Short mmCIF file of C-alpha atoms in Angstrom, two decimals:
data_model
loop_
_atom_site.label_atom_id
_atom_site.label_comp_id
_atom_site.label_asym_id
_atom_site.label_seq_id
_atom_site.Cartn_x
_atom_site.Cartn_y
_atom_site.Cartn_z
CA MET A 1020 159.03 23.95 -46.67
CA SER A 1021 158.38 22.22 -49.99
CA ARG A 1022 161.88 20.81 -50.04
CA PHE A 1023 161.11 18.45 -47.17
CA ALA A 1024 157.40 17.98 -47.81
CA GLY A 1025 157.96 14.61 -49.46
CA ALA A 1026 160.10 13.19 -46.66
CA PRO A 1027 157.31 12.16 -44.25
CA ARG A 1028 155.35 10.60 -47.10
CA ARG A 1029 158.43 8.67 -48.18
CA LEU A 1030 159.04 7.46 -44.64
CA ARG A 1031 155.41 6.40 -44.34
CA ARG A 1032 155.60 4.48 -47.61
CA VAL A 1033 158.88 2.80 -46.65
CA SER A 1034 157.62 2.05 -43.14
CA SER A 1035 154.41 0.67 -44.58
CA LEU A 1036 156.33 -1.63 -46.92
CA ARG A 1037 158.55 -2.90 -44.14
CA ALA A 1038 155.62 -3.19 -41.72
CA THR A 1039 153.58 -5.07 -44.30
CA PHE A 1040 156.41 -7.50 -44.95
CA THR A 1041 157.10 -7.92 -41.23
CA VAL A 1042 153.45 -8.42 -40.29
CA SER A 1043 152.91 -10.80 -43.20
CA PHE A 1044 155.97 -12.86 -42.29
CA ALA A 1045 154.96 -12.93 -38.60
CA ALA A 1046 151.34 -13.77 -39.50
CA VAL A 1047 152.37 -16.72 -41.65
CA ALA A 1048 154.77 -17.95 -38.98
CA ALA A 1049 152.09 -17.50 -36.31
CA ALA A 1050 149.48 -19.35 -38.35
CA VAL A 1051 151.83 -22.26 -39.02
CA THR A 1052 153.02 -22.37 -35.40
CA VAL A 1053 149.48 -22.17 -33.99
CA LEU A 1054 148.31 -24.90 -36.34
CA VAL A 1055 151.25 -27.17 -35.54
CA GLY A 1056 150.97 -26.42 -31.81
CA PHE A 1057 147.24 -27.06 -31.74
CA LEU A 1058 147.53 -30.31 -33.65
CA SER A 1059 150.47 -31.46 -31.51
CA TYR A 1060 148.71 -30.61 -28.25
CA ASP A 1061 145.44 -32.18 -29.40
CA ALA A 1062 147.22 -35.37 -30.45
CA ALA A 1063 149.21 -35.54 -27.21
CA ALA A 1064 146.17 -34.85 -25.00
CA ARG A 1065 144.07 -37.36 -26.86
CA LEU A 1066 146.79 -39.98 -26.60
CA VAL A 1067 147.27 -39.45 -22.84
CA ARG A 1068 143.55 -39.46 -22.05
CA VAL A 1069 142.87 -42.53 -24.17
CA ASP A 1070 145.86 -44.32 -22.67
CA GLN A 1071 144.72 -43.66 -19.08
CA GLN A 1072 141.14 -44.61 -19.84
CA THR A 1073 142.29 -47.81 -21.52
CA VAL A 1074 144.48 -48.78 -18.55
CA PHE A 1075 141.62 -48.11 -16.12
CA ALA A 1076 139.20 -50.16 -18.22
CA GLU A 1077 141.70 -53.05 -18.32
CA VAL A 1078 142.16 -52.97 -14.51
CA VAL A 1079 138.41 -52.99 -13.96
CA GLN A 1080 138.01 -55.88 -16.38
CA ASP A 1081 140.80 -57.82 -14.66
CA LEU A 1082 139.10 -57.34 -11.28
CA ARG A 1083 135.80 -58.55 -12.67
CA ASP A 1084 137.49 -61.60 -14.11
CA GLN A 1085 139.12 -62.32 -10.74
CA VAL A 1086 135.92 -62.15 -8.70
CA ARG A 1087 134.11 -64.26 -11.26
CA ASP A 1088 136.78 -66.96 -11.25
CA HIS A 1089 137.44 -67.04 -7.49
CA PRO A 1090 135.02 -66.47 -4.60
CA LEU A 1091 137.01 -63.68 -2.91
CA GLN A 1092 136.20 -62.06 0.43
CA PRO A 1093 136.53 -58.37 1.35
CA ARG A 1094 139.45 -59.22 3.62
CA ASP A 1095 141.36 -60.50 0.59
CA PHE A 1096 141.53 -56.89 -0.57
CA ALA A 1097 141.76 -55.23 2.81
CA SER A 1098 145.56 -55.34 3.05
CA PRO A 1099 148.24 -56.20 0.55
CA ASP A 1100 149.91 -59.53 0.70
CA THR A 1101 153.44 -59.56 2.13
CA ASP A 1102 154.64 -61.34 -0.98
CA HIS A 1103 152.93 -58.73 -3.16
CA ASP A 1104 151.14 -61.36 -5.14
CA GLY A 1105 147.63 -60.95 -3.79
CA PRO A 1106 144.63 -59.60 -5.72
CA LEU A 1107 145.04 -56.09 -4.29
CA ASP A 1108 148.64 -55.84 -5.47
CA ASP A 1109 147.62 -57.07 -8.90
CA ILE A 1110 145.23 -54.14 -9.14
CA ILE A 1111 147.41 -51.38 -7.70
CA ARG A 1112 150.71 -52.09 -9.48
CA PRO A 1113 149.74 -51.64 -13.15
CA SER A 1114 147.31 -48.78 -12.77
CA ARG A 1115 148.41 -46.64 -9.84
CA THR A 1116 144.81 -46.64 -8.65
CA ASP A 1117 143.24 -46.13 -5.25
CA ILE A 1118 141.28 -49.03 -3.68
CA GLN A 1119 138.45 -48.96 -1.17
CA VAL A 1120 136.83 -52.19 0.09
CA LEU A 1121 133.17 -52.40 1.08
CA GLY A 1122 131.49 -55.10 3.09
CA PRO A 1123 127.89 -56.33 2.95
CA GLY A 1124 125.42 -53.46 2.76
CA GLY A 1125 128.22 -51.08 1.78
CA ALA A 1126 129.91 -51.12 5.18
CA MET A 1127 133.44 -49.76 5.14
CA VAL A 1128 136.03 -52.54 5.43
CA ASP A 1129 139.17 -50.75 4.21
CA ARG A 1130 138.97 -47.03 3.65
CA GLY A 1131 140.79 -45.71 0.63
CA GLY A 1132 143.23 -42.84 0.75
CA PRO A 1133 141.61 -40.48 0.20
CA PRO A 1134 138.21 -41.94 1.18
CA LEU A 1135 136.02 -42.56 -1.83
CA PRO A 1136 132.33 -41.62 -1.87
CA VAL A 1137 129.77 -44.42 -1.46
CA ASN A 1138 126.22 -43.88 -2.69
CA ARG A 1139 123.16 -46.10 -2.80
CA HIS A 1140 124.15 -47.58 -6.13
CA ASP A 1141 127.48 -48.66 -4.69
CA ARG A 1142 125.72 -50.22 -1.65
CA ALA A 1143 123.39 -52.07 -4.00
CA ILE A 1144 126.38 -53.46 -5.84
CA ALA A 1145 127.91 -54.60 -2.51
CA ASP A 1146 124.72 -56.60 -1.77
CA ASN A 1147 124.51 -57.93 -5.32
CA GLY A 1148 124.63 -61.69 -5.57
CA THR A 1149 126.30 -61.82 -8.97
CA ALA A 1150 130.07 -61.53 -8.97
CA GLY A 1151 131.50 -58.93 -11.35
CA GLU A 1152 128.50 -56.62 -11.46
CA LEU A 1153 129.71 -53.08 -12.18
CA GLU A 1154 128.70 -49.56 -11.22
CA GLU A 1155 130.89 -46.91 -12.96
CA HIS A 1156 131.18 -43.17 -12.23
CA LYS A 1157 133.17 -41.31 -14.86
CA ASP A 1158 133.68 -38.04 -12.97
CA VAL A 1159 133.71 -37.93 -9.16
CA ASP A 1160 134.95 -35.12 -6.95
CA VAL A 1161 137.14 -36.30 -4.08
CA ASP A 1162 138.65 -33.55 -1.91
CA GLY A 1163 138.80 -31.21 -4.93
CA ASP A 1164 140.36 -33.76 -7.26
CA ARG A 1165 138.64 -35.46 -10.15
CA TYR A 1166 138.49 -39.28 -10.28
CA ARG A 1167 137.12 -42.10 -12.35
CA LEU A 1168 135.36 -44.55 -10.04
CA ALA A 1169 134.15 -48.11 -10.59
CA THR A 1170 132.48 -50.42 -8.00
CA VAL A 1171 132.74 -54.18 -8.68
CA ALA A 1172 130.57 -56.71 -6.77
CA LEU A 1173 132.28 -59.69 -5.08
CA GLY A 1174 129.05 -61.71 -5.45
CA GLY A 1175 126.87 -63.48 -2.93
CA GLY A 1176 126.25 -60.20 -1.06
CA ARG A 1177 129.81 -60.37 0.36
CA GLY A 1178 130.64 -56.75 -0.53
CA ALA A 1179 132.40 -54.85 -3.30
CA VAL A 1180 135.71 -53.32 -4.32
CA GLN A 1181 135.88 -49.66 -5.43
CA ILE A 1182 138.65 -48.70 -7.87
CA ALA A 1183 139.41 -45.01 -8.42
CA GLN A 1184 141.82 -43.39 -10.91
CA GLN A 1185 142.70 -39.70 -10.51
CA PHE A 1186 142.71 -37.77 -13.79
CA SER A 1187 142.93 -34.21 -12.46
CA ASP A 1188 146.72 -34.55 -12.30
CA THR A 1189 146.73 -35.53 -15.95
CA GLU A 1190 144.55 -32.54 -16.82
CA ASP A 1191 146.87 -30.28 -14.84
CA LEU A 1192 149.79 -31.71 -16.81
CA LEU A 1193 147.96 -31.15 -20.08
CA ARG A 1194 147.03 -27.63 -18.99
CA GLU A 1195 150.68 -26.89 -18.28
CA LEU A 1196 151.56 -28.34 -21.66
CA GLN A 1197 148.96 -26.06 -23.20
CA GLN A 1198 150.39 -23.01 -21.47
CA ARG A 1199 153.88 -23.91 -22.58
CA THR A 1200 152.62 -24.38 -26.13
CA VAL A 1201 151.02 -20.93 -26.03
CA LEU A 1202 154.26 -19.42 -24.71
CA LEU A 1203 156.21 -21.22 -27.43
CA VAL A 1204 153.82 -19.93 -30.09
CA GLY A 1205 154.19 -16.40 -28.73
CA ALA A 1206 157.98 -16.69 -28.73
CA VAL A 1207 157.96 -18.01 -32.29
CA VAL A 1208 155.69 -15.15 -33.41
CA VAL A 1209 157.95 -12.56 -31.78
CA ALA A 1210 161.05 -14.20 -33.27
CA ALA A 1211 159.36 -14.38 -36.67
CA GLY A 1212 158.40 -10.71 -36.41
CA LEU A 1213 161.97 -9.70 -35.54
CA PHE A 1214 163.40 -11.87 -38.28
CA GLY A 1215 160.78 -10.54 -40.73
CA TRP A 1216 161.67 -6.98 -39.79
CA TRP A 1217 165.37 -7.69 -40.29
CA LEU A 1218 164.68 -9.43 -43.59
CA ALA A 1219 162.35 -6.64 -44.76
CA ARG A 1220 164.98 -4.06 -43.87
CA ARG A 1221 167.61 -6.02 -45.77
CA ILE A 1222 165.38 -6.51 -48.82
CA THR A 1223 164.00 -2.97 -48.96
CA ARG A 1224 167.29 -1.25 -48.22
CA ARG A 1225 168.21 -1.05 -51.89
CA LEU A 1226 164.66 -0.07 -52.82
CA VAL A 1227 164.86 2.75 -50.28
CA ARG A 1228 168.09 4.01 -51.81
CA LEU A 1229 166.60 3.73 -55.30
CA ALA A 1230 163.45 5.58 -54.20
CA GLY A 1231 165.64 8.24 -52.59
CA ALA A 1232 167.57 8.72 -55.83
CA ALA A 1233 164.31 9.02 -57.80
CA GLU A 1234 162.96 11.57 -55.34
CA ASP A 1235 166.21 13.53 -55.47
CA VAL A 1236 165.87 13.68 -59.25
CA ALA A 1237 162.24 14.81 -58.95
CA ARG A 1238 163.12 17.43 -56.33
CA THR A 1239 166.31 18.88 -57.82
CA GLY A 1240 165.79 18.16 -61.53
CA ARG A 1241 169.39 16.94 -61.78
CA LEU A 1242 169.70 13.86 -63.96
CA GLY A 1243 173.35 13.17 -63.15
CA ILE A 1244 172.60 11.66 -59.74
CA GLN A 1245 174.44 8.40 -59.13
CA VAL A 1246 172.05 5.47 -58.76
CA PRO A 1247 173.32 2.84 -56.29
CA VAL A 1248 173.23 -0.59 -57.94
CA THR A 1249 174.44 -3.83 -56.35
CA GLY A 1250 173.65 -7.47 -57.03
CA TYR A 1251 172.02 -9.19 -59.99
CA ASP A 1252 168.44 -9.73 -58.88
CA GLU A 1253 165.26 -7.91 -59.91
CA VAL A 1254 166.05 -4.90 -57.71
CA ALA A 1255 169.48 -4.62 -59.31
CA ARG A 1256 167.91 -4.85 -62.77
CA LEU A 1257 165.48 -2.10 -61.82
CA GLY A 1258 168.37 0.05 -60.59
CA ARG A 1259 170.39 -0.45 -63.76
CA SER A 1260 167.36 0.28 -65.95
CA PHE A 1261 166.68 3.44 -63.95
CA ASP A 1262 170.33 4.46 -64.25
CA ARG A 1263 170.29 3.92 -68.02
CA MET A 1264 167.03 5.86 -68.28
CA LEU A 1265 168.57 8.77 -66.38
CA GLY A 1266 171.60 8.60 -68.65
CA ARG A 1267 169.46 8.80 -71.77
CA LEU A 1268 167.39 11.60 -70.29
CA ALA A 1269 170.55 13.48 -69.36
CA GLN A 1270 171.93 13.00 -72.88
CA SER A 1271 168.63 14.14 -74.38
CA GLU A 1272 168.59 17.17 -72.12
CA GLU A 1273 172.17 17.98 -73.09
CA ASP A 1274 171.32 17.61 -76.79
CA GLN A 1275 168.34 19.91 -76.40
CA ARG A 1276 170.42 22.45 -74.50
CA ARG A 1277 173.11 22.42 -77.18
CA LEU A 1278 170.49 22.64 -79.92
CA VAL A 1279 168.86 25.64 -78.27
CA GLN A 1280 172.22 27.34 -77.70
CA ASP A 1281 173.40 26.70 -81.25
CA ALA A 1282 170.06 27.71 -82.71
CA GLY A 1283 170.01 30.89 -80.67
CA HIS A 1284 173.51 31.72 -81.86
CA GLU A 1285 172.69 31.06 -85.52
CA LEU A 1286 169.39 32.94 -85.38
CA ARG A 1287 171.05 36.12 -84.16
CA THR A 1288 172.71 36.82 -87.51
CA PRO A 1289 169.63 36.76 -89.78
CA LEU A 1290 167.51 38.46 -87.11
CA THR A 1291 170.06 41.25 -86.69
CA SER A 1292 170.23 41.74 -90.43
CA LEU A 1293 166.44 41.78 -90.69
CA ARG A 1294 166.18 44.27 -87.85
CA THR A 1295 168.71 46.57 -89.57
CA ASN A 1296 166.97 46.32 -92.93
CA ILE A 1297 163.55 46.89 -91.36
CA SER A 1298 164.84 50.02 -89.67
CA MET A 1299 165.98 51.20 -93.10
CA LEU A 1300 162.46 50.72 -94.46
CA ARG A 1301 161.36 53.84 -92.59
CA ARG A 1302 163.60 55.90 -94.91
CA ILE A 1303 163.02 53.87 -98.06
CA ASP A 1304 161.60 56.93 -99.82
CA GLU A 1305 164.88 58.74 -99.24
CA LEU A 1306 166.96 55.94 -100.78
CA PRO A 1307 167.97 55.87 -104.44
CA PRO A 1308 166.32 53.19 -106.61
CA ASP A 1309 169.40 50.94 -106.60
CA ALA A 1310 169.59 51.00 -102.82
CA ARG A 1311 165.89 50.20 -102.59
CA GLU A 1312 166.22 47.16 -104.80
CA GLU A 1313 169.26 46.00 -102.84
CA LEU A 1314 167.38 46.44 -99.56
CA VAL A 1315 164.35 44.50 -100.77
CA ALA A 1316 166.57 41.72 -102.18
CA ASP A 1317 168.49 41.55 -98.93
CA LEU A 1318 165.21 41.29 -96.98
CA ALA A 1319 164.01 38.48 -99.24
CA LEU A 1320 167.34 36.63 -98.88
CA GLU A 1321 167.42 36.96 -95.11
CA SER A 1322 163.79 35.84 -94.90
CA ARG A 1323 164.57 32.75 -96.94
CA GLU A 1324 167.63 32.03 -94.81
CA LEU A 1325 165.58 32.39 -91.64
CA THR A 1326 162.82 30.17 -93.05
CA ASP A 1327 165.33 27.50 -94.07
CA LEU A 1328 166.99 27.63 -90.66
CA VAL A 1329 163.67 27.24 -88.81
CA ASN A 1330 162.66 24.39 -91.11
CA GLU A 1331 165.97 22.64 -90.50
CA LEU A 1332 165.59 23.08 -86.74
CA VAL A 1333 162.09 21.64 -86.85
CA ALA A 1334 163.26 18.73 -88.97
CA LEU A 1335 166.19 18.06 -86.65
CA ALA A 1336 163.97 18.14 -83.55
CA ALA A 1337 161.40 15.88 -85.23
CA GLY A 1338 164.14 13.48 -86.26
CA GLN A 1339 165.30 13.16 -82.65
CA SER A 1340 161.83 12.24 -81.43
CA ASP A 1341 161.72 8.95 -83.38
CA THR A 1342 157.93 8.98 -83.42
CA GLU A 1343 157.61 7.89 -87.06
CA PRO A 1344 156.74 4.19 -87.32
CA VAL A 1345 159.26 1.79 -88.84
CA ARG A 1346 158.34 0.27 -92.20
CA HIS A 1347 159.93 -2.14 -94.62
CA LEU A 1348 161.09 -0.13 -97.64
CA ASP A 1349 163.51 -0.13 -100.54
CA LEU A 1350 166.20 2.55 -100.32
CA ALA A 1351 166.68 2.42 -104.09
CA ASP A 1352 163.06 3.48 -104.72
CA LEU A 1353 163.38 6.19 -102.06
CA ALA A 1354 166.59 7.55 -103.66
CA GLU A 1355 164.88 7.56 -107.09
CA ASP A 1356 162.01 9.66 -105.68
CA VAL A 1357 164.49 12.11 -104.15
CA ALA A 1358 166.37 12.40 -107.45
CA ILE A 1359 163.15 13.20 -109.34
CA VAL A 1360 162.31 16.06 -106.95
CA ALA A 1361 165.91 17.35 -106.96
CA ARG A 1362 166.06 17.43 -110.77
CA ARG A 1363 162.95 19.56 -110.86
CA ARG A 1364 164.22 21.95 -108.18
CA THR A 1365 167.82 22.37 -109.34
CA GLY A 1366 167.71 21.56 -113.04
CA ARG A 1367 170.79 19.40 -112.52
CA GLU A 1368 171.43 15.96 -113.92
CA ILE A 1369 171.15 13.42 -111.11
CA THR A 1370 171.73 9.72 -111.69
CA VAL A 1371 170.91 6.81 -109.40
CA HIS A 1372 172.97 3.60 -109.35
CA VAL A 1373 171.71 0.55 -107.47
CA THR A 1374 173.56 -2.65 -106.58
CA GLY A 1375 172.62 -5.55 -104.34
CA ASP A 1376 169.68 -5.89 -102.00
CA THR A 1377 168.61 -2.44 -100.78
CA ALA A 1378 165.54 -3.37 -98.72
CA VAL A 1379 165.68 -2.17 -95.09
CA ASP A 1380 163.42 -1.53 -92.11
CA GLY A 1381 163.35 2.19 -91.39
CA ARG A 1382 161.44 5.42 -91.08
CA PRO A 1383 160.64 6.59 -94.64
CA THR A 1384 160.30 10.33 -93.99
CA ALA A 1385 163.54 10.54 -92.00
CA LEU A 1386 165.51 8.55 -94.58
CA GLN A 1387 164.07 10.60 -97.42
CA ARG A 1388 165.06 13.78 -95.60
CA ALA A 1389 168.63 12.49 -95.14
CA VAL A 1390 169.08 11.55 -98.82
CA SER A 1391 167.49 14.83 -99.93
CA ASN A 1392 169.90 16.82 -97.73
CA LEU A 1393 172.86 15.01 -99.29
CA VAL A 1394 171.67 15.73 -102.83
CA GLU A 1395 170.88 19.40 -102.07
CA ASN A 1396 174.26 19.80 -100.39
CA ALA A 1397 176.02 18.39 -103.48
CA ALA A 1398 174.03 20.65 -105.80
CA LYS A 1399 174.82 23.72 -103.68
CA PHE A 1400 178.60 23.16 -103.62
CA ASP A 1401 179.00 21.76 -107.15
CA ARG A 1402 178.14 25.08 -108.77
CA GLY A 1403 179.80 24.31 -112.09
CA GLY A 1404 177.32 21.59 -112.94
CA ARG A 1405 179.51 20.03 -115.66
CA SER A 1406 179.19 16.50 -114.24
CA PRO A 1407 176.06 14.78 -112.97
CA ILE A 1408 175.47 14.24 -109.28
CA GLU A 1409 175.59 10.52 -108.62
CA VAL A 1410 173.49 8.76 -106.01
CA VAL A 1411 174.75 5.24 -105.29
CA VAL A 1412 172.68 2.83 -103.20
CA ALA A 1413 174.63 -0.37 -102.52
CA GLY A 1414 173.37 -3.34 -100.57
CA PRO A 1415 174.87 -6.76 -99.96
CA ALA A 1416 174.81 -9.17 -102.87
CA PRO A 1417 171.87 -11.65 -102.80
CA ARG A 1418 172.89 -15.03 -101.43
CA THR A 1419 172.73 -17.89 -103.88
CA GLY A 1420 173.66 -21.55 -103.85
CA ALA A 1421 175.50 -22.49 -100.69
CA GLY A 1422 174.81 -19.07 -99.22
CA GLN A 1423 171.12 -19.93 -98.96
CA SER A 1424 171.58 -23.29 -97.31
CA GLY A 1425 172.47 -22.02 -93.87
CA ASP A 1426 170.80 -23.04 -90.65
CA SER A 1427 167.05 -22.58 -90.72
CA ASP A 1428 167.03 -20.91 -87.31
CA GLY A 1429 169.10 -17.99 -88.57
CA THR A 1430 171.74 -18.29 -85.86
CA ASP A 1431 174.71 -18.32 -88.26
CA MET A 1432 176.32 -14.90 -87.87
CA ASP A 1433 177.98 -15.16 -91.28
CA ASP A 1434 174.54 -15.30 -92.97
CA ARG A 1435 173.35 -12.02 -91.52
CA PRO A 1436 172.97 -9.35 -94.26
CA GLY A 1437 175.26 -6.34 -94.12
CA PRO A 1438 174.19 -2.70 -94.03
CA VAL A 1439 172.93 -0.75 -97.01
CA ARG A 1440 175.20 2.10 -98.09
CA VAL A 1441 173.97 5.41 -99.57
CA GLU A 1442 176.55 7.67 -101.29
CA VAL A 1443 176.15 11.03 -103.02
CA ARG A 1444 179.09 11.89 -105.28
CA ASP A 1445 179.83 15.28 -106.79
CA ARG A 1446 182.62 17.00 -108.71
CA GLY A 1447 182.63 20.19 -106.65
CA PRO A 1448 185.63 21.94 -105.07
CA GLY A 1449 185.83 19.30 -102.34
CA ILE A 1450 186.17 19.66 -98.59
CA GLY A 1451 189.38 20.39 -96.71
CA ASP A 1452 190.92 17.71 -94.52
CA ASP A 1453 190.25 19.74 -91.38
CA ASP A 1454 186.60 20.18 -92.34
CA LEU A 1455 185.93 16.50 -93.21
CA VAL A 1456 185.84 15.48 -89.55
CA ARG A 1457 183.39 18.27 -88.66
CA VAL A 1458 180.96 18.42 -91.56
CA PHE A 1459 178.32 16.52 -89.58
CA ASP A 1460 178.44 18.89 -86.58
CA ARG A 1461 175.47 21.16 -86.04
CA PHE A 1462 175.75 24.63 -87.60
CA TYR A 1463 179.29 23.92 -88.78
CA ARG A 1464 180.15 25.52 -92.10
CA ALA A 1465 183.50 25.49 -93.83
CA ALA A 1466 185.19 28.82 -94.35
CA ASP A 1467 184.65 28.80 -98.14
CA ALA A 1468 180.96 27.87 -97.68
CA ARG A 1469 179.90 30.62 -95.30
CA SER A 1470 178.98 32.92 -98.16
CA LEU A 1471 176.60 30.32 -99.56
CA PRO A 1472 173.00 29.92 -98.41
CA GLY A 1473 172.28 27.26 -95.82
CA SER A 1474 171.88 26.70 -92.11
CA GLY A 1475 174.64 24.24 -91.40
CA LEU A 1476 172.11 21.67 -90.18
CA GLY A 1477 171.60 19.52 -93.28
CA LEU A 1478 174.46 17.09 -92.66
CA SER A 1479 173.74 17.10 -88.93
CA ILE A 1480 170.29 15.73 -89.76
CA VAL A 1481 171.97 13.05 -91.90
CA ARG A 1482 174.05 11.99 -88.90
CA GLU A 1483 171.00 11.87 -86.62
CA VAL A 1484 169.04 9.75 -89.12
CA ALA A 1485 171.96 7.35 -89.66
CA THR A 1486 172.49 6.91 -85.93
CA ALA A 1487 168.77 6.25 -85.39
CA HIS A 1488 168.96 3.48 -88.04
CA ASP A 1489 172.01 1.74 -86.55
CA GLY A 1490 174.25 3.27 -89.19
CA THR A 1491 177.08 5.79 -89.45
CA PRO A 1492 177.70 8.86 -91.63
CA PHE A 1493 180.88 9.23 -93.65
CA ALA A 1494 182.62 11.76 -95.89
CA PHE A 1495 185.82 11.50 -97.93
CA HIS A 1496 187.53 12.92 -101.00
CA ARG A 1497 186.48 11.59 -104.37
CA GLU A 1498 189.16 10.39 -106.69
CA GLY A 1499 189.52 12.87 -109.52
CA GLY A 1500 188.06 15.74 -107.48
CA GLY A 1501 184.91 16.29 -105.52
CA THR A 1502 183.46 14.70 -102.43
CA VAL A 1503 181.63 11.53 -101.44
CA ILE A 1504 179.20 12.00 -98.55
CA GLY A 1505 176.74 9.38 -97.33
CA PHE A 1506 175.61 7.08 -94.57
CA THR A 1507 174.83 3.44 -93.86
CA VAL A 1508 171.58 1.87 -92.68
CA GLY A 1509 171.62 -1.27 -90.52
CA ARG A 1510 169.57 -4.31 -91.56
#
């Protein structure tokens, strides 16, 4: 049950991401489309309405000018002239208006099609003595259609001319335009939603695979899962970083596993010996004095061996954690401090030779542990003690003259300082060629060194410290006999 418990939650999260992207994309598209559609429709409607109103106002003004300039009779407007150059044709042609002619007192002379309403104000205009007097109705219902209506007096009580312009057809046209705009907006929103869903699916596809790989790691605990990585964008960078992180975690897990296995193997020997000796303590009264002393000495030796082994394991594990802060230090001073402590512990003569610039950025405790292990290793194997143990700390020579006049931005690769080299030289029996390549392996001990005290971890710690400081360990035969073992520290 728990194996698939995370699947619905993952699907909900993925669906939510895609839905959010899709809805956001569709919402933005809808907002832009609605805004553009509204503005376009408003501009078009305003333009059409203003244009029609302007044309109607111009026709009315032309009619007023005509009746003011010429004393026209109702019959002049009753029927169009055969030559289409009469006053009625001049009104109808440019405006597509309907005309209705009234006689004195508002009597019907020529009924419009459809007939236009005549009220008391229109009759008063028909009896008006001043030509061009106007009575305007902005919204009149005629057989269910909406009209603009204007009544213009002919003057002298001769009658009036009614001009009507239908605007319900225009409103119907604008209403249809509005409906089509709404349909277009809806289609754009649906298209934007579909495109947003496709785009969200395309964008999140790699994130889904990456999330699946992470959840597989969390569920199974296996760090060797292949992380799918394609492209060079931010998602690809995230995938590569995640893959590198898994690689480092897998390597760390493998190192821990090997350390535990090797430690368990090495701990069996002193523990078995201690268990045997402890079982002999029950009969210590039955043993002769020499056997008792040998048993107690063996217990003390095994206890020291076990203590040293545990201390080395703790130091090795602490060295892998890299929690110690990095400081600027001088390796020559650190080697001098190690030599002082080693002289007191071993009674051996230990000399320190320094050349060049030995300042580095590193972890003091780890570096001190590495140098101390090298010196203790030399003291343990150089049992004769006829020659001093030499500690050599060599850095690059200080730059002078032309060497200091490089580019101020530090981009010249030739001006970069080289690594600092730490060597410990002894005159012991040396190390065989087959053993030189393995002296830095954990728990490895040469055949002629297995009878000596030690855990086999000292040089392994040296390798770990050197690697953590961008350096490398090395070991080779010393000319004239003995061994040179050391490491480098990057600058």
